[in-house]
């Protein structure tokens, strides 16, 4: 039977996801068979699993840190906010309906928790260590009785719990003390120690606080992880959208239901990006309409707020316009939606000669494709799709050559005049594509070409895990697990 180690935080944004990822890689490198788990995640940054289902991007990355293929077993329950206090409910990778927060809390959680714990039991039977990530805070007074992602999971798995605080925000000692005081005696016994995360400064100055925690609770401070710059995608709940005007002014429309915005990280690294949400802000060299959890509602939002007209005006003035997934659908001529918003036929922006029909089933796949767009024609790229829409165009952007490792031949996306759209999430993570695209536009502006630095997710994971390993007492954690 495997051992369970759980990473809980004193708040959202404490760094649970990345610390869990680092522990996954540390234990994997030590030779243990490790997998991640999070019973319930709320996120709009999702990714495809090996089964063709949909899981949170956090557990997807943690699986890669374990050197495992991402599985729906690692994140059985995924909630994807849709607006109007409702979320799409995804169980074991498949959508099973939309629920309000109240409906979910009072009528769905108990059954889904029971099913998720059976999945966790199966993982514990087959692996040495399951690194479990909690959600938010384990002691929110109004939610604790309904919580299925923190101490209830820890008690079920008899997990050793590490409590993490974000010291960069301030109030970290108070947040740990407050959390410990609000835990029951049974729950406090599961806590093996504390980690202070994102620290900048002299750690020796923290010793009086460490001594207090160890005297009061008999728990060890396991370490202080320094603040570190990295390129590992983080959870989306507290993300601050950047506003950086680079040599190319790349603007991304911050849609109300924006999803999978990790697509644009390479543009941020190479040039800088500027997220905009008002019509008067739109004046970029490149304007990107990103993915959306509610495509039609976000299209109508752009129309009502003048953003659609601003994009069209900027395009007439020479801006290059791109749509990714839902953004691609919006840039087309027409969307027929009797599934998601049930609004029927809706006019698009008309920058691409494409039409989209929403289907009842979601496509969730890893893809390899070949670009058909003339400036980058023939280039091989890869990414993934998570979509309900099916689109047709006389001028496709690429041809899909491989779906989940199997040969395929399907057209994707559409090309317009200084515009393209694609369903390929992650296309800008193909750094050769990104470099050639940016340099094409830089030449137009008389700018020198740039080289997009080669980025390796594997190297980023290994580097961050190495930093964490140096900063915490791994031996003490293993000893607590009986390993």
Short mmCIF file of C-alpha atoms in Angstrom, two decimals:
data_model
loop_
_atom_site.label_atom_id
_atom_site.label_comp_id
_atom_site.label_asym_id
_atom_site.label_seq_id
_atom_site.Cartn_x
_atom_site.Cartn_y
_atom_site.Cartn_z
CA UNK A 1 0.00 0.00 0.00
CA UNK A 2 1.36 3.41 -0.97
CA UNK A 3 1.81 6.43 1.27
CA UNK A 4 -0.08 9.72 0.94
CA UNK A 5 1.58 13.13 1.32
CA UNK A 6 -0.70 16.14 1.13
CA UNK A 7 0.21 19.77 0.45
CA UNK A 8 -2.32 22.19 1.94
CA UNK A 9 -2.11 25.98 2.03
CA UNK A 10 -3.14 28.65 4.47
CA UNK A 11 -4.81 30.39 1.51
CA UNK A 12 -5.29 30.27 -2.22
CA UNK A 13 -2.13 31.24 -4.06
CA UNK A 14 0.22 29.95 -1.34
CA UNK A 15 2.08 27.90 -3.95
CA UNK A 16 0.57 24.46 -3.33
CA UNK A 17 0.51 23.43 -6.98
CA UNK A 18 4.18 24.16 -7.63
CA UNK A 19 5.37 22.68 -4.33
CA UNK A 20 3.38 19.52 -5.05
CA UNK A 21 4.98 19.45 -8.51
CA UNK A 22 8.45 19.83 -6.99
CA UNK A 23 7.81 17.01 -4.48
CA UNK A 24 6.56 14.80 -7.31
CA UNK A 25 9.87 15.27 -9.15
CA UNK A 26 12.04 14.99 -6.00
CA UNK A 27 10.54 11.63 -4.99
CA UNK A 28 10.53 10.38 -8.59
CA UNK A 29 14.24 11.20 -8.87
CA UNK A 30 14.83 9.25 -5.65
CA UNK A 31 13.42 6.17 -7.38
CA UNK A 32 9.89 6.07 -5.98
CA UNK A 33 6.80 5.39 -8.10
CA UNK A 34 4.90 8.66 -7.62
CA UNK A 35 1.62 10.09 -8.92
CA UNK A 36 -0.25 13.35 -8.18
CA UNK A 37 -3.85 13.71 -7.05
CA UNK A 38 -6.34 16.50 -6.43
CA UNK A 39 -9.89 15.42 -5.72
CA UNK A 40 -11.46 18.67 -6.92
CA UNK A 41 -9.98 21.56 -8.82
CA UNK A 42 -11.61 24.73 -10.09
CA UNK A 43 -9.72 26.01 -13.11
CA UNK A 44 -10.13 27.33 -16.63
CA UNK A 45 -6.62 26.19 -17.54
CA UNK A 46 -7.24 22.59 -18.49
CA UNK A 47 -5.33 20.03 -20.55
CA UNK A 48 -6.00 16.67 -22.21
CA UNK A 49 -5.36 13.39 -20.42
CA UNK A 50 -4.01 10.17 -21.86
CA UNK A 51 -7.57 8.82 -21.92
CA UNK A 52 -8.78 11.76 -24.02
CA UNK A 53 -10.48 13.43 -21.07
CA UNK A 54 -9.94 16.83 -19.50
CA UNK A 55 -8.00 17.62 -16.31
CA UNK A 56 -6.62 20.71 -14.62
CA UNK A 57 -3.35 21.97 -16.05
CA UNK A 58 -1.84 21.81 -12.54
CA UNK A 59 -2.31 18.04 -12.29
CA UNK A 60 -1.24 17.67 -15.92
CA UNK A 61 2.10 19.30 -15.07
CA UNK A 62 2.44 17.35 -11.83
CA UNK A 63 2.02 14.14 -13.80
CA UNK A 64 4.87 15.20 -16.09
CA UNK A 65 6.93 15.90 -12.97
CA UNK A 66 6.26 12.28 -11.93
CA UNK A 67 7.31 11.20 -15.45
CA UNK A 68 3.82 9.77 -15.91
CA UNK A 69 1.24 10.26 -18.65
CA UNK A 70 -1.45 12.66 -17.37
CA UNK A 71 -4.58 10.73 -16.36
CA UNK A 72 -8.10 11.70 -15.36
CA UNK A 73 -7.45 9.67 -12.19
CA UNK A 74 -5.16 12.45 -11.01
CA UNK A 75 -8.00 15.03 -11.01
CA UNK A 76 -11.39 13.27 -10.90
CA UNK A 77 -13.48 16.44 -10.34
CA UNK A 78 -12.89 19.59 -12.38
CA UNK A 79 -15.10 22.68 -12.10
CA UNK A 80 -14.88 25.17 -14.98
CA UNK A 81 -16.59 28.50 -14.15
CA UNK A 82 -19.11 29.60 -16.78
CA UNK A 83 -20.39 32.79 -15.17
CA UNK A 84 -23.79 33.50 -13.59
CA UNK A 85 -22.61 31.58 -10.49
CA UNK A 86 -22.52 28.32 -12.45
CA UNK A 87 -19.74 25.95 -13.44
CA UNK A 88 -19.39 23.13 -15.88
CA UNK A 89 -18.90 19.95 -13.88
CA UNK A 90 -16.32 17.55 -15.33
CA UNK A 91 -15.97 14.11 -13.75
CA UNK A 92 -13.24 11.69 -14.79
CA UNK A 93 -12.50 13.90 -17.76
CA UNK A 94 -16.04 14.18 -19.16
CA UNK A 95 -18.59 17.01 -18.76
CA UNK A 96 -21.65 15.85 -16.82
CA UNK A 97 -23.60 19.11 -16.70
CA UNK A 98 -23.62 22.65 -15.33
CA UNK A 99 -24.32 23.35 -11.67
CA UNK A 100 -24.72 26.33 -9.39
CA UNK A 101 -22.45 26.57 -6.37
CA UNK A 102 -25.39 25.85 -4.05
CA UNK A 103 -26.64 22.87 -6.07
CA UNK A 104 -23.18 21.37 -6.22
CA UNK A 105 -22.49 21.90 -2.54
CA UNK A 106 -25.78 20.50 -1.29
CA UNK A 107 -26.59 17.72 -3.76
CA UNK A 108 -23.57 16.59 -5.79
CA UNK A 109 -20.48 16.77 -3.57
CA UNK A 110 -21.16 13.79 -1.32
CA UNK A 111 -21.58 11.31 -4.18
CA UNK A 112 -18.66 12.68 -6.19
CA UNK A 113 -16.39 12.69 -3.13
CA UNK A 114 -17.12 9.02 -2.54
CA UNK A 115 -16.27 8.20 -6.15
CA UNK A 116 -13.11 10.32 -6.04
CA UNK A 117 -11.91 8.51 -2.92
CA UNK A 118 -12.27 5.18 -4.71
CA UNK A 119 -9.99 6.57 -7.41
CA UNK A 120 -7.51 7.69 -4.73
CA UNK A 121 -7.62 4.24 -3.09
CA UNK A 122 -6.74 2.68 -6.43
CA UNK A 123 -3.75 5.00 -6.82
CA UNK A 124 -2.53 4.19 -3.32
CA UNK A 125 -2.75 0.48 -4.08
CA UNK A 126 -0.61 0.80 -7.22
CA UNK A 127 2.03 3.44 -6.38
CA UNK A 128 4.61 4.15 -3.68
CA UNK A 129 3.65 7.77 -3.03
CA UNK A 130 0.60 9.82 -3.94
CA UNK A 131 1.30 13.57 -3.66
CA UNK A 132 -2.09 15.16 -2.98
CA UNK A 133 -2.78 18.84 -3.50
CA UNK A 134 -5.36 20.62 -1.38
CA UNK A 135 -7.52 23.56 -2.44
CA UNK A 136 -7.70 27.06 -0.99
CA UNK A 137 -7.64 26.98 2.79
CA UNK A 138 -8.67 23.90 4.83
CA UNK A 139 -10.41 25.99 7.52
CA UNK A 140 -12.81 28.33 5.73
CA UNK A 141 -15.55 28.40 8.37
CA UNK A 142 -18.45 28.72 5.93
CA UNK A 143 -17.17 25.90 3.69
CA UNK A 144 -15.42 23.45 6.02
CA UNK A 145 -18.43 21.16 6.46
CA UNK A 146 -18.70 20.82 2.67
CA UNK A 147 -14.99 20.66 1.84
CA UNK A 148 -13.94 17.63 -0.21
CA UNK A 149 -10.43 18.72 -1.18
CA UNK A 150 -8.53 19.18 2.09
CA UNK A 151 -8.73 17.50 5.51
CA UNK A 152 -11.50 15.12 4.54
CA UNK A 153 -9.17 13.74 1.87
CA UNK A 154 -6.23 13.68 4.30
CA UNK A 155 -8.23 11.71 6.87
CA UNK A 156 -9.44 9.25 4.25
CA UNK A 157 -5.88 8.58 3.04
CA UNK A 158 -4.22 8.98 6.47
CA UNK A 159 -1.98 11.48 4.71
CA UNK A 160 0.93 13.36 6.18
CA UNK A 161 0.00 17.02 5.67
CA UNK A 162 2.43 19.83 4.90
CA UNK A 163 0.97 23.28 5.57
CA UNK A 164 2.31 25.97 3.22
CA UNK A 165 2.21 29.74 3.73
CA UNK A 166 3.11 32.47 1.23
CA UNK A 167 5.52 34.66 3.21
CA UNK A 168 5.82 37.17 0.35
CA UNK A 169 2.30 38.42 1.10
CA UNK A 170 2.99 39.02 4.77
CA UNK A 171 1.09 37.60 7.74
CA UNK A 172 2.41 34.09 7.17
CA UNK A 173 2.95 33.23 10.84
CA UNK A 174 -0.51 34.49 11.72
CA UNK A 175 -2.02 32.49 8.86
CA UNK A 176 -0.35 29.29 10.05
CA UNK A 177 -1.41 29.86 13.66
CA UNK A 178 -4.95 30.72 12.59
CA UNK A 179 -5.16 27.60 10.42
CA UNK A 180 -3.83 25.33 13.18
CA UNK A 181 -6.23 26.80 15.75
CA UNK A 182 -9.22 26.22 13.49
CA UNK A 183 -8.30 22.60 12.74
CA UNK A 184 -9.74 19.90 14.97
CA UNK A 185 -7.37 17.95 17.21
CA UNK A 186 -7.68 14.95 14.88
CA UNK A 187 -6.77 17.13 11.89
CA UNK A 188 -3.83 18.80 13.67
CA UNK A 189 -2.29 15.38 14.28
CA UNK A 190 -2.06 14.84 10.52
CA UNK A 191 0.09 17.95 10.02
CA UNK A 192 3.74 16.91 9.77
CA UNK A 193 5.20 20.41 9.43
CA UNK A 194 5.23 23.83 7.81
CA UNK A 195 6.85 25.34 4.72
CA UNK A 196 7.28 29.07 4.19
CA UNK A 197 7.14 29.80 0.47
CA UNK A 198 8.33 32.66 -1.79
CA UNK A 199 10.75 34.21 0.72
CA UNK A 200 13.02 37.16 -0.15
CA UNK A 201 15.61 38.00 2.51
CA UNK A 202 17.60 36.56 5.40
CA UNK A 203 15.91 33.37 6.65
CA UNK A 204 17.74 33.56 10.00
CA UNK A 205 15.47 36.46 10.95
CA UNK A 206 12.53 34.04 10.95
CA UNK A 207 13.91 31.83 13.75
CA UNK A 208 11.86 33.33 16.64
CA UNK A 209 8.71 32.56 14.70
CA UNK A 210 9.89 29.01 13.94
CA UNK A 211 10.63 28.45 17.62
CA UNK A 212 7.14 29.63 18.55
CA UNK A 213 5.44 27.28 16.07
CA UNK A 214 7.51 24.30 17.20
CA UNK A 215 6.87 25.02 20.90
CA UNK A 216 3.14 25.60 20.45
CA UNK A 217 2.30 22.76 18.09
CA UNK A 218 5.22 20.35 18.29
CA UNK A 219 5.55 20.55 14.51
CA UNK A 220 8.74 21.12 12.56
CA UNK A 221 9.34 23.98 10.15
CA UNK A 222 10.39 21.91 7.15
CA UNK A 223 12.03 24.74 5.29
CA UNK A 224 11.91 28.12 3.60
CA UNK A 225 11.62 28.13 -0.20
CA UNK A 226 13.06 31.30 -1.76
CA UNK A 227 11.12 33.38 -4.23
CA UNK A 228 12.11 32.11 -7.67
CA UNK A 229 11.50 33.25 -11.22
CA UNK A 230 10.41 30.33 -13.36
CA UNK A 231 8.42 29.48 -16.48
CA UNK A 232 6.21 26.73 -15.11
CA UNK A 233 2.53 27.59 -15.66
CA UNK A 234 0.79 28.33 -12.36
CA UNK A 235 -2.79 27.88 -11.23
CA UNK A 236 -5.12 30.54 -12.58
CA UNK A 237 -7.17 31.62 -9.57
CA UNK A 238 -4.93 34.53 -8.50
CA UNK A 239 -3.09 35.26 -11.72
CA UNK A 240 -2.39 38.92 -12.44
CA UNK A 241 -2.71 39.56 -16.16
CA UNK A 242 0.35 41.52 -17.34
CA UNK A 243 0.28 44.83 -19.19
CA UNK A 244 3.62 45.03 -20.96
CA UNK A 245 4.08 46.96 -24.19
CA UNK A 246 7.06 45.43 -25.99
CA UNK A 247 8.71 46.48 -29.23
CA UNK A 248 5.73 44.77 -30.85
CA UNK A 249 2.54 45.80 -29.08
CA UNK A 250 0.83 42.43 -28.54
CA UNK A 251 -2.63 42.78 -27.02
CA UNK A 252 -4.79 39.96 -25.67
CA UNK A 253 -8.48 40.55 -25.01
CA UNK A 254 -9.22 39.71 -21.39
CA UNK A 255 -12.57 38.01 -21.96
CA UNK A 256 -14.92 37.53 -18.98
CA UNK A 257 -14.64 33.74 -19.43
CA UNK A 258 -11.04 33.61 -20.66
CA UNK A 259 -9.50 30.13 -20.60
CA UNK A 260 -6.13 28.51 -21.26
CA UNK A 261 -4.28 31.80 -21.14
CA UNK A 262 -1.06 29.84 -20.52
CA UNK A 263 -1.09 29.67 -24.35
CA UNK A 264 0.55 33.10 -24.43
CA UNK A 265 3.44 32.69 -22.00
CA UNK A 266 6.10 32.47 -24.78
CA UNK A 267 4.88 35.80 -26.19
CA UNK A 268 5.29 37.32 -22.74
CA UNK A 269 8.84 35.92 -22.43
CA UNK A 270 9.90 37.00 -25.93
CA UNK A 271 8.24 40.39 -26.22
CA UNK A 272 5.74 41.24 -23.51
CA UNK A 273 1.93 41.13 -23.69
CA UNK A 274 -0.76 43.62 -22.80
CA UNK A 275 -4.13 42.27 -21.60
CA UNK A 276 -6.96 44.67 -22.46
CA UNK A 277 -10.63 44.79 -21.56
CA UNK A 278 -11.82 48.15 -22.90
CA UNK A 279 -12.41 49.27 -26.48
CA UNK A 280 -10.34 52.44 -26.10
CA UNK A 281 -7.26 50.37 -25.16
CA UNK A 282 -7.16 48.43 -28.44
CA UNK A 283 -4.40 49.73 -30.69
CA UNK A 284 -1.83 46.94 -30.90
CA UNK A 285 0.34 45.56 -33.68
CA UNK A 286 -1.10 42.14 -32.82
CA UNK A 287 -4.52 41.55 -31.25
CA UNK A 288 -5.35 38.09 -29.93
CA UNK A 289 -8.80 36.83 -29.00
CA UNK A 290 -8.10 33.89 -26.67
CA UNK A 291 -10.01 30.78 -25.70
CA UNK A 292 -13.27 31.10 -23.77
CA UNK A 293 -15.38 28.90 -21.56
CA UNK A 294 -18.47 30.65 -22.96
CA UNK A 295 -17.72 31.68 -26.53
CA UNK A 296 -21.03 33.23 -27.55
CA UNK A 297 -21.49 35.20 -24.33
CA UNK A 298 -17.96 36.58 -24.65
CA UNK A 299 -18.55 37.47 -28.31
CA UNK A 300 -21.69 39.39 -27.33
CA UNK A 301 -19.75 41.06 -24.50
CA UNK A 302 -17.18 42.30 -27.03
CA UNK A 303 -19.98 43.53 -29.27
CA UNK A 304 -21.83 45.36 -26.50
CA UNK A 305 -18.67 47.01 -25.14
CA UNK A 306 -17.38 48.24 -28.49
CA UNK A 307 -14.40 45.89 -28.47
CA UNK A 308 -15.54 44.18 -31.67
CA UNK A 309 -15.63 47.50 -33.54
CA UNK A 310 -12.26 48.48 -32.06
CA UNK A 311 -10.68 45.22 -33.26
CA UNK A 312 -12.11 45.68 -36.75
CA UNK A 313 -10.87 49.27 -36.89
CA UNK A 314 -7.40 48.26 -35.68
CA UNK A 315 -7.36 45.49 -38.31
CA UNK A 316 -8.22 48.00 -41.06
CA UNK A 317 -5.29 50.09 -39.80
CA UNK A 318 -2.92 47.13 -40.20
CA UNK A 319 -3.12 45.17 -36.93
CA UNK A 320 -2.64 41.41 -37.21
CA UNK A 321 -5.55 39.55 -35.54
CA UNK A 322 -5.38 36.00 -34.15
CA UNK A 323 -8.04 33.78 -32.62
CA UNK A 324 -7.29 30.68 -30.52
CA UNK A 325 -10.07 28.10 -30.04
CA UNK A 326 -13.10 30.15 -28.91
CA UNK A 327 -11.36 33.25 -30.25
CA UNK A 328 -11.04 31.54 -33.65
CA UNK A 329 -14.77 30.82 -33.60
CA UNK A 330 -15.53 34.48 -32.80
CA UNK A 331 -13.39 35.72 -35.71
CA UNK A 332 -15.39 33.61 -38.17
CA UNK A 333 -18.54 34.55 -40.03
CA UNK A 334 -21.06 32.61 -38.01
CA UNK A 335 -21.52 30.47 -34.88
CA UNK A 336 -24.49 28.15 -34.45
CA UNK A 337 -24.79 27.29 -30.76
CA UNK A 338 -27.69 25.21 -29.48
CA UNK A 339 -25.47 23.48 -26.91
CA UNK A 340 -23.44 25.90 -24.75
CA UNK A 341 -25.38 29.17 -24.68
CA UNK A 342 -28.36 27.85 -26.70
CA UNK A 343 -28.60 31.19 -28.52
CA UNK A 344 -28.77 29.64 -31.98
CA UNK A 345 -27.16 31.50 -34.89
CA UNK A 346 -24.80 34.35 -33.99
CA UNK A 347 -22.83 36.59 -36.34
CA UNK A 348 -19.05 36.55 -35.86
CA UNK A 349 -16.51 39.32 -36.54
CA UNK A 350 -16.13 38.09 -40.13
CA UNK A 351 -12.32 38.34 -40.33
CA UNK A 352 -12.11 34.66 -41.22
CA UNK A 353 -14.24 32.77 -43.74
CA UNK A 354 -15.21 30.08 -41.24
CA UNK A 355 -18.42 28.76 -39.76
CA UNK A 356 -18.76 26.94 -36.44
CA UNK A 357 -21.41 24.52 -35.20
CA UNK A 358 -21.38 23.49 -31.55
CA UNK A 359 -21.61 19.73 -31.03
CA UNK A 360 -22.85 17.78 -28.02
CA UNK A 361 -19.50 16.09 -27.39
CA UNK A 362 -16.19 17.68 -26.45
CA UNK A 363 -12.99 16.93 -28.36
CA UNK A 364 -9.99 16.63 -26.02
CA UNK A 365 -6.85 15.53 -27.85
CA UNK A 366 -3.11 15.94 -28.29
CA UNK A 367 -2.38 17.09 -31.84
CA UNK A 368 0.50 17.34 -34.30
CA UNK A 369 -0.07 19.53 -37.33
CA UNK A 370 1.55 21.05 -40.39
CA UNK A 371 1.07 24.77 -41.12
CA UNK A 372 -0.64 25.66 -44.42
CA UNK A 373 -0.45 29.46 -43.94
CA UNK A 374 2.02 30.64 -46.59
CA UNK A 375 4.50 32.68 -44.45
CA UNK A 376 5.17 29.59 -42.30
CA UNK A 377 4.02 26.90 -44.73
CA UNK A 378 5.20 23.37 -44.02
CA UNK A 379 6.26 24.02 -40.43
CA UNK A 380 5.46 21.18 -38.00
CA UNK A 381 3.78 22.20 -34.73
CA UNK A 382 2.01 20.48 -31.88
CA UNK A 383 -0.52 21.38 -29.22
CA UNK A 384 -3.86 20.22 -27.91
CA UNK A 385 -7.57 20.83 -28.44
CA UNK A 386 -10.39 21.14 -25.92
CA UNK A 387 -13.53 22.22 -27.74
CA UNK A 388 -17.22 21.67 -28.41
CA UNK A 389 -17.21 23.53 -31.75
CA UNK A 390 -16.72 22.03 -35.21
CA UNK A 391 -15.55 24.58 -37.77
CA UNK A 392 -15.24 24.57 -41.55
CA UNK A 393 -13.25 26.90 -43.78
CA UNK A 394 -12.20 27.05 -47.41
CA UNK A 395 -8.78 28.37 -46.32
CA UNK A 396 -7.58 26.23 -43.38
CA UNK A 397 -4.63 27.32 -41.27
CA UNK A 398 -3.12 23.85 -40.78
CA UNK A 399 -3.66 20.18 -41.37
CA UNK A 400 -3.73 17.79 -38.41
CA UNK A 401 -1.35 14.91 -39.08
CA UNK A 402 -1.60 13.10 -35.75
CA UNK A 403 -4.24 12.78 -33.02
CA UNK A 404 -3.10 11.21 -29.73
CA UNK A 405 -0.20 9.58 -31.54
CA UNK A 406 -2.31 8.08 -34.34
CA UNK A 407 -2.08 9.19 -37.99
CA UNK A 408 -4.80 11.61 -39.06
CA UNK A 409 -5.74 14.05 -41.80
CA UNK A 410 -8.04 16.87 -40.70
CA UNK A 411 -8.05 20.55 -41.55
CA UNK A 412 -7.81 23.06 -38.69
CA UNK A 413 -8.49 26.75 -38.37
CA UNK A 414 -8.72 29.41 -41.03
CA UNK A 415 -6.63 32.08 -42.76
CA UNK A 416 -7.75 35.63 -43.49
CA UNK A 417 -6.15 38.89 -44.56
CA UNK A 418 -3.64 39.61 -41.78
CA UNK A 419 -5.52 37.17 -39.59
CA UNK A 420 -5.63 33.50 -38.67
CA UNK A 421 -7.46 31.28 -36.26
CA UNK A 422 -6.70 27.82 -34.92
CA UNK A 423 -7.93 25.27 -32.40
CA UNK A 424 -4.32 24.48 -31.45
CA UNK A 425 -3.84 25.46 -27.82
CA UNK A 426 -0.15 25.84 -27.08
CA UNK A 427 0.82 26.82 -30.61
CA UNK A 428 3.10 29.59 -29.32
CA UNK A 429 4.96 27.04 -27.20
CA UNK A 430 6.35 25.87 -30.54
CA UNK A 431 9.20 28.36 -30.24
CA UNK A 432 10.32 28.04 -33.86
CA UNK A 433 6.82 29.07 -34.95
CA UNK A 434 6.74 31.96 -32.48
CA UNK A 435 10.18 33.22 -33.52
CA UNK A 436 9.33 33.22 -37.23
CA UNK A 437 5.94 34.84 -36.67
CA UNK A 438 7.32 37.63 -34.46
CA UNK A 439 10.24 38.30 -36.79
CA UNK A 440 7.86 38.58 -39.76
CA UNK A 441 6.09 41.42 -37.94
CA UNK A 442 9.33 42.92 -36.64
CA UNK A 443 10.63 43.22 -40.19
CA UNK A 444 7.49 45.16 -41.10
CA UNK A 445 8.28 47.65 -38.33
CA UNK A 446 11.98 47.87 -39.26
CA UNK A 447 13.06 46.07 -36.07
CA UNK A 448 16.01 43.72 -35.79
CA UNK A 449 15.11 39.99 -35.71
CA UNK A 450 15.11 38.29 -32.32
CA UNK A 451 15.92 34.80 -31.17
CA UNK A 452 13.29 33.19 -28.96
CA UNK A 453 15.25 31.38 -26.25
CA UNK A 454 14.77 27.64 -26.24
CA UNK A 455 12.49 26.79 -23.38
CA UNK A 456 12.27 23.30 -21.92
CA UNK A 457 9.47 22.44 -19.52
CA UNK A 458 11.48 19.44 -18.39
CA UNK A 459 14.43 21.66 -17.49
CA UNK A 460 12.14 24.12 -15.69
CA UNK A 461 10.61 21.33 -13.60
CA UNK A 462 14.00 19.85 -12.78
CA UNK A 463 15.44 23.25 -11.86
CA UNK A 464 12.55 24.24 -9.61
CA UNK A 465 12.49 20.81 -7.93
CA UNK A 466 16.23 21.15 -7.27
CA UNK A 467 15.67 24.52 -5.59
CA UNK A 468 12.93 23.11 -3.37
CA UNK A 469 14.98 20.03 -2.50
CA UNK A 470 17.81 22.25 -1.24
CA UNK A 471 15.36 24.34 0.79
CA UNK A 472 13.35 21.73 2.71
CA UNK A 473 14.06 18.68 4.88
CA UNK A 474 13.23 15.89 2.42
CA UNK A 475 14.61 13.22 4.74
CA UNK A 476 12.23 14.23 7.53
CA UNK A 477 9.27 14.08 5.14
CA UNK A 478 10.26 10.60 3.93
CA UNK A 479 10.75 9.45 7.51
CA UNK A 480 7.26 10.65 8.35
CA UNK A 481 5.95 8.59 5.46
CA UNK A 482 7.79 5.54 6.75
CA UNK A 483 10.09 5.50 3.72
#
